Amino acid sequence: MTPLIKSISDEYRRYKNMAEGALAQVPEDLLSTPGPGNGNSLAVICWHIAGNFQSRFSDFLISDGEKPWRDREEEFAARSISRRELMEKWALGWRTVLSAIDALTDDDLFKTVTIRQQPLSVHEALHRSLAHVSYHVGQIVYVAHYFCGAEWKYLTIPPGQSAAYNLAPKFDKPTAHAEHVKGISRG
């Protein structure tokens, strides 16, 4: 894998692991519960991310990223699903995006792809997608933290520990952060 593509792939993996660390802390019966203010449930947010990835990154370099088979409105429909169903859908979306990205080279970054019939360079499409997923992962973390309350295990630097962390930062690289988050979700 080439250096620029690896850095992009690592960032996607950082957000994937952060979301999974948050989801792992939430009891199964709350995964389909609407978020604060009757917002989207964790299941809905994850369903949307997976649907977006499947559409955008199936045949990434050769077809429009808004596939005719995608039903974006359905992604936002309230749903009651098990953790297993949620994680299967989630994994399918992530396999699609990571496989497409990992197949790229740095030279591909200047090729053109289309999304909703609009031409974008590959690097523009990847930045747009990464910003999109980071936005939704932030929602996942927020809603998960809300549901967990005092039982929440911080996925980044806990409040009041910034100074200590700055003396010995160890999670600033995506791969190190991903390992840290995996340890939290297993714990």
C-alpha atoms as a PDB file:
ATOM      1  CA  MET A   1       0.000   0.000   0.000  1.00  0.00           C
ATOM      2  CA  THR A   2       1.327   3.414  -0.879  1.00  0.00           C
ATOM      3  CA  PRO A   3       1.968   6.062   1.828  1.00  0.00           C
ATOM      4  CA  LEU A   4      -0.930   8.439   1.142  1.00  0.00           C
ATOM      5  CA  ILE A   5      -3.452   5.647   0.717  1.00  0.00           C
ATOM      6  CA  LYS A   6      -2.170   3.982   3.897  1.00  0.00           C
ATOM      7  CA  SER A   7      -2.663   7.201   5.870  1.00  0.00           C
ATOM      8  CA  ILE A   8      -6.237   7.512   4.569  1.00  0.00           C
ATOM      9  CA  SER A   9      -6.972   3.856   5.244  1.00  0.00           C
ATOM     10  CA  ASP A  10      -5.576   4.188   8.778  1.00  0.00           C
ATOM     11  CA  GLU A  11      -7.863   7.152   9.478  1.00  0.00           C
ATOM     12  CA  TYR A  12     -10.926   5.204   8.340  1.00  0.00           C
ATOM     13  CA  ARG A  13      -9.858   2.370  10.633  1.00  0.00           C
ATOM     14  CA  ARG A  14      -9.422   4.805  13.528  1.00  0.00           C
ATOM     15  CA  TYR A  15     -13.037   5.936  13.191  1.00  0.00           C
ATOM     16  CA  LYS A  16     -14.296   2.375  12.686  1.00  0.00           C
ATOM     17  CA  ASN A  17     -12.638   1.270  15.902  1.00  0.00           C
ATOM     18  CA  MET A  18     -13.837   4.315  17.814  1.00  0.00           C
ATOM     19  CA  ALA A  19     -17.438   3.625  16.807  1.00  0.00           C
ATOM     20  CA  GLU A  20     -17.068  -0.063  17.668  1.00  0.00           C
ATOM     21  CA  GLY A  21     -15.587   0.847  21.057  1.00  0.00           C
ATOM     22  CA  ALA A  22     -18.632   3.009  21.722  1.00  0.00           C
ATOM     23  CA  LEU A  23     -21.170   0.474  20.427  1.00  0.00           C
ATOM     24  CA  ALA A  24     -19.638  -2.309  22.513  1.00  0.00           C
ATOM     25  CA  GLN A  25     -20.432  -0.362  25.687  1.00  0.00           C
ATOM     26  CA  VAL A  26     -24.141   0.024  24.925  1.00  0.00           C
ATOM     27  CA  PRO A  27     -26.585  -2.647  26.106  1.00  0.00           C
ATOM     28  CA  GLU A  28     -28.219  -4.429  23.176  1.00  0.00           C
ATOM     29  CA  ASP A  29     -31.721  -3.249  24.085  1.00  0.00           C
ATOM     30  CA  LEU A  30     -30.624   0.389  23.659  1.00  0.00           C
ATOM     31  CA  LEU A  31     -29.089   0.033  20.172  1.00  0.00           C
ATOM     32  CA  SER A  32     -32.463   0.680  18.522  1.00  0.00           C
ATOM     33  CA  THR A  33     -33.630   3.307  21.025  1.00  0.00           C
ATOM     34  CA  PRO A  34     -33.856   6.868  19.654  1.00  0.00           C
ATOM     35  CA  GLY A  35     -31.079   9.178  20.801  1.00  0.00           C
ATOM     36  CA  PRO A  36     -31.526  12.346  22.884  1.00  0.00           C
ATOM     37  CA  GLY A  37     -34.289  14.634  21.655  1.00  0.00           C
ATOM     38  CA  ASN A  38     -35.815  11.728  19.683  1.00  0.00           C
ATOM     39  CA  GLY A  39     -32.731  11.700  17.450  1.00  0.00           C
ATOM     40  CA  ASN A  40     -31.481   8.813  15.366  1.00  0.00           C
ATOM     41  CA  SER A  41     -30.802   5.561  17.152  1.00  0.00           C
ATOM     42  CA  LEU A  42     -27.376   3.959  17.028  1.00  0.00           C
ATOM     43  CA  ALA A  43     -28.866   1.331  14.702  1.00  0.00           C
ATOM     44  CA  VAL A  44     -30.068   4.008  12.278  1.00  0.00           C
ATOM     45  CA  ILE A  45     -26.740   5.849  12.248  1.00  0.00           C
ATOM     46  CA  CYS A  46     -24.822   2.610  11.646  1.00  0.00           C
ATOM     47  CA  TRP A  47     -27.283   1.510   8.951  1.00  0.00           C
ATOM     48  CA  HIS A  48     -26.800   4.824   7.171  1.00  0.00           C
ATOM     49  CA  ILE A  49     -22.998   4.640   7.322  1.00  0.00           C
ATOM     50  CA  ALA A  50     -23.047   1.079   5.982  1.00  0.00           C
ATOM     51  CA  GLY A  51     -25.468   1.980   3.178  1.00  0.00           C
ATOM     52  CA  ASN A  52     -23.424   5.012   2.235  1.00  0.00           C
ATOM     53  CA  PHE A  53     -20.198   2.987   2.099  1.00  0.00           C
ATOM     54  CA  GLN A  54     -21.782   0.199   0.072  1.00  0.00           C
ATOM     55  CA  SER A  55     -23.116   2.682  -2.459  1.00  0.00           C
ATOM     56  CA  ARG A  56     -20.086   4.947  -2.694  1.00  0.00           C
ATOM     57  CA  PHE A  57     -17.404   2.272  -2.775  1.00  0.00           C
ATOM     58  CA  SER A  58     -18.912  -0.615  -4.760  1.00  0.00           C
ATOM     59  CA  ASP A  59     -17.197  -0.374  -8.161  1.00  0.00           C
ATOM     60  CA  PHE A  60     -15.575   2.798  -6.816  1.00  0.00           C
ATOM     61  CA  LEU A  61     -13.532   3.854  -9.821  1.00  0.00           C
ATOM     62  CA  ILE A  62     -16.015   2.769 -12.494  1.00  0.00           C
ATOM     63  CA  SER A  63     -19.578   3.665 -11.481  1.00  0.00           C
ATOM     64  CA  ASP A  64     -21.446   6.559  -9.904  1.00  0.00           C
ATOM     65  CA  GLY A  65     -21.220   6.456  -6.117  1.00  0.00           C
ATOM     66  CA  GLU A  66     -24.968   6.927  -5.729  1.00  0.00           C
ATOM     67  CA  LYS A  67     -26.131   3.500  -6.857  1.00  0.00           C
ATOM     68  CA  PRO A  68     -29.671   3.061  -8.226  1.00  0.00           C
ATOM     69  CA  TRP A  69     -30.251   0.215  -5.754  1.00  0.00           C
ATOM     70  CA  ARG A  70     -29.520   2.378  -2.693  1.00  0.00           C
ATOM     71  CA  ASP A  71     -32.535   3.446  -0.640  1.00  0.00           C
ATOM     72  CA  ARG A  72     -31.110   6.250   1.502  1.00  0.00           C
ATOM     73  CA  GLU A  73     -34.487   7.085   3.046  1.00  0.00           C
ATOM     74  CA  GLU A  74     -34.832   3.494   4.276  1.00  0.00           C
ATOM     75  CA  GLU A  75     -31.472   3.798   6.054  1.00  0.00           C
ATOM     76  CA  PHE A  76     -33.085   6.379   8.354  1.00  0.00           C
ATOM     77  CA  ALA A  77     -36.188   4.309   9.123  1.00  0.00           C
ATOM     78  CA  ALA A  78     -36.637   3.308  12.757  1.00  0.00           C
ATOM     79  CA  ARG A  79     -35.597  -0.302  13.217  1.00  0.00           C
ATOM     80  CA  SER A  80     -35.413  -2.795  16.030  1.00  0.00           C
ATOM     81  CA  ILE A  81     -32.515  -5.153  15.453  1.00  0.00           C
ATOM     82  CA  SER A  82     -30.134  -7.333  17.404  1.00  0.00           C
ATOM     83  CA  ARG A  83     -26.494  -6.490  17.998  1.00  0.00           C
ATOM     84  CA  ARG A  84     -25.565  -9.348  15.634  1.00  0.00           C
ATOM     85  CA  GLU A  85     -27.721  -7.930  12.810  1.00  0.00           C
ATOM     86  CA  LEU A  86     -26.334  -4.447  13.397  1.00  0.00           C
ATOM     87  CA  MET A  87     -22.728  -5.603  13.387  1.00  0.00           C
ATOM     88  CA  GLU A  88     -23.241  -7.708  10.242  1.00  0.00           C
ATOM     89  CA  LYS A  89     -24.598  -4.698   8.342  1.00  0.00           C
ATOM     90  CA  TRP A  90     -21.854  -2.489   9.795  1.00  0.00           C
ATOM     91  CA  ALA A  91     -19.133  -4.976   8.798  1.00  0.00           C
ATOM     92  CA  LEU A  92     -20.466  -5.220   5.241  1.00  0.00           C
ATOM     93  CA  GLY A  93     -20.233  -1.457   4.790  1.00  0.00           C
ATOM     94  CA  TRP A  94     -16.730  -1.317   6.244  1.00  0.00           C
ATOM     95  CA  ARG A  95     -15.502  -4.271   4.160  1.00  0.00           C
ATOM     96  CA  THR A  96     -16.719  -2.441   1.064  1.00  0.00           C
ATOM     97  CA  VAL A  97     -14.970   0.849   1.811  1.00  0.00           C
ATOM     98  CA  LEU A  98     -11.737  -0.620   3.144  1.00  0.00           C
ATOM     99  CA  SER A  99     -11.398  -3.076   0.262  1.00  0.00           C
ATOM    100  CA  ALA A 100     -11.868  -0.265  -2.243  1.00  0.00           C
ATOM    101  CA  ILE A 101      -9.389   2.034  -0.512  1.00  0.00           C
ATOM    102  CA  ASP A 102      -6.793  -0.648   0.083  1.00  0.00           C
ATOM    103  CA  ALA A 103      -6.851  -1.481  -3.642  1.00  0.00           C
ATOM    104  CA  LEU A 104      -5.920   2.101  -4.570  1.00  0.00           C
ATOM    105  CA  THR A 105      -2.471   3.544  -5.183  1.00  0.00           C
ATOM    106  CA  ASP A 106      -1.359   7.105  -4.652  1.00  0.00           C
ATOM    107  CA  ASP A 107      -1.572   7.568  -8.443  1.00  0.00           C
ATOM    108  CA  ASP A 108      -5.317   6.825  -8.274  1.00  0.00           C
ATOM    109  CA  LEU A 109      -5.888   9.886  -6.082  1.00  0.00           C
ATOM    110  CA  PHE A 110      -6.006  12.120  -9.160  1.00  0.00           C
ATOM    111  CA  LYS A 111      -8.452  10.003 -11.149  1.00  0.00           C
ATOM    112  CA  THR A 112     -12.059  11.133 -11.426  1.00  0.00           C
ATOM    113  CA  VAL A 113     -15.066   9.428  -9.856  1.00  0.00           C
ATOM    114  CA  THR A 114     -18.688  10.542  -9.873  1.00  0.00           C
ATOM    115  CA  ILE A 115     -21.142  10.887  -7.029  1.00  0.00           C
ATOM    116  CA  ARG A 116     -24.696  11.829  -7.978  1.00  0.00           C
ATOM    117  CA  GLN A 117     -23.427  12.572 -11.479  1.00  0.00           C
ATOM    118  CA  GLN A 118     -20.926  15.123 -10.132  1.00  0.00           C
ATOM    119  CA  PRO A 119     -17.251  14.547 -11.008  1.00  0.00           C
ATOM    120  CA  LEU A 120     -14.778  14.536  -8.119  1.00  0.00           C
ATOM    121  CA  SER A 121     -11.143  13.601  -7.906  1.00  0.00           C
ATOM    122  CA  VAL A 122     -10.608  10.416  -5.903  1.00  0.00           C
ATOM    123  CA  HIS A 123      -8.862  12.408  -3.172  1.00  0.00           C
ATOM    124  CA  GLU A 124     -11.852  14.783  -2.956  1.00  0.00           C
ATOM    125  CA  ALA A 125     -14.255  11.845  -2.708  1.00  0.00           C
ATOM    126  CA  LEU A 126     -12.143  10.206   0.004  1.00  0.00           C
ATOM    127  CA  HIS A 127     -11.877  13.410   2.037  1.00  0.00           C
ATOM    128  CA  ARG A 128     -15.600  13.975   1.719  1.00  0.00           C
ATOM    129  CA  SER A 129     -16.327  10.411   2.807  1.00  0.00           C
ATOM    130  CA  LEU A 130     -13.895  10.551   5.709  1.00  0.00           C
ATOM    131  CA  ALA A 131     -15.469  13.797   6.940  1.00  0.00           C
ATOM    132  CA  HIS A 132     -18.920  12.217   6.586  1.00  0.00           C
ATOM    133  CA  VAL A 133     -18.033   9.128   8.608  1.00  0.00           C
ATOM    134  CA  SER A 134     -16.215  11.138  11.297  1.00  0.00           C
ATOM    135  CA  TYR A 135     -19.346  13.274  11.718  1.00  0.00           C
ATOM    136  CA  HIS A 136     -21.495  10.190  12.225  1.00  0.00           C
ATOM    137  CA  VAL A 137     -18.961   8.451  14.464  1.00  0.00           C
ATOM    138  CA  GLY A 138     -19.116  11.558  16.651  1.00  0.00           C
ATOM    139  CA  GLN A 139     -22.882  11.024  16.848  1.00  0.00           C
ATOM    140  CA  ILE A 140     -22.373   7.356  17.737  1.00  0.00           C
ATOM    141  CA  VAL A 141     -19.961   8.251  20.533  1.00  0.00           C
ATOM    142  CA  TYR A 142     -22.281  10.966  21.846  1.00  0.00           C
ATOM    143  CA  VAL A 143     -25.375   8.742  21.876  1.00  0.00           C
ATOM    144  CA  ALA A 144     -23.471   5.782  23.334  1.00  0.00           C
ATOM    145  CA  HIS A 145     -22.029   7.978  26.082  1.00  0.00           C
ATOM    146  CA  TYR A 146     -25.516   9.323  26.792  1.00  0.00           C
ATOM    147  CA  PHE A 147     -26.899   5.777  27.179  1.00  0.00           C
ATOM    148  CA  CYS A 148     -23.978   4.527  29.290  1.00  0.00           C
ATOM    149  CA  GLY A 149     -23.858   7.483  31.673  1.00  0.00           C
ATOM    150  CA  ALA A 150     -21.431   6.963  34.542  1.00  0.00           C
ATOM    151  CA  GLU A 151     -20.437   3.531  33.184  1.00  0.00           C
ATOM    152  CA  TRP A 152     -18.876   5.126  30.068  1.00  0.00           C
ATOM    153  CA  LYS A 153     -15.251   4.253  29.320  1.00  0.00           C
ATOM    154  CA  TYR A 154     -13.578   7.099  27.438  1.00  0.00           C
ATOM    155  CA  LEU A 155     -12.244   6.257  23.983  1.00  0.00           C
ATOM    156  CA  THR A 156      -9.847   9.203  23.924  1.00  0.00           C
ATOM    157  CA  ILE A 157      -8.184  11.206  26.694  1.00  0.00           C
ATOM    158  CA  PRO A 158     -10.531  11.220  29.726  1.00  0.00           C
ATOM    159  CA  PRO A 159     -11.477  14.570  31.267  1.00  0.00           C
ATOM    160  CA  GLY A 160      -8.810  15.857  33.643  1.00  0.00           C
ATOM    161  CA  GLN A 161      -6.039  13.727  32.134  1.00  0.00           C
ATOM    162  CA  SER A 162      -4.795  15.941  29.287  1.00  0.00           C
ATOM    163  CA  ALA A 163      -1.651  17.143  31.075  1.00  0.00           C
ATOM    164  CA  ALA A 164      -0.620  13.611  32.033  1.00  0.00           C
ATOM    165  CA  TYR A 165      -1.295  12.371  28.517  1.00  0.00           C
ATOM    166  CA  ASN A 166       0.718  15.187  26.956  1.00  0.00           C
ATOM    167  CA  LEU A 167       3.768  14.079  28.974  1.00  0.00           C
ATOM    168  CA  ALA A 168       3.640  10.656  27.306  1.00  0.00           C
ATOM    169  CA  PRO A 169       1.345  10.674  24.251  1.00  0.00           C
ATOM    170  CA  LYS A 170       0.920   7.174  22.920  1.00  0.00           C
ATOM    171  CA  PHE A 171      -2.297   7.100  20.930  1.00  0.00           C
ATOM    172  CA  ASP A 172      -1.737   9.883  18.389  1.00  0.00           C
ATOM    173  CA  LYS A 173      -1.139   7.531  15.449  1.00  0.00           C
ATOM    174  CA  PRO A 174      -4.291   5.904  14.049  1.00  0.00           C
ATOM    175  CA  THR A 175      -3.010   2.363  14.578  1.00  0.00           C
ATOM    176  CA  ALA A 176      -2.030   3.001  18.215  1.00  0.00           C
ATOM    177  CA  HIS A 177      -5.374   4.686  18.891  1.00  0.00           C
ATOM    178  CA  ALA A 178      -7.210   1.768  17.252  1.00  0.00           C
ATOM    179  CA  GLU A 179      -5.449  -0.720  19.542  1.00  0.00           C
ATOM    180  CA  HIS A 180      -6.299   1.418  22.576  1.00  0.00           C
ATOM    181  CA  VAL A 181      -9.983   1.521  21.630  1.00  0.00           C
ATOM    182  CA  LYS A 182     -10.069  -2.238  20.969  1.00  0.00           C
ATOM    183  CA  GLY A 183      -8.748  -2.762  24.485  1.00  0.00           C
ATOM    184  CA  ILE A 184     -11.569  -0.624  25.914  1.00  0.00           C
ATOM    185  CA  SER A 185     -14.273  -2.451  23.983  1.00  0.00           C
ATOM    186  CA  ARG A 186     -12.957  -5.848  25.088  1.00  0.00           C
ATOM    187  CA  GLY A 187     -12.618  -4.698  28.708  1.00  0.00           C
END
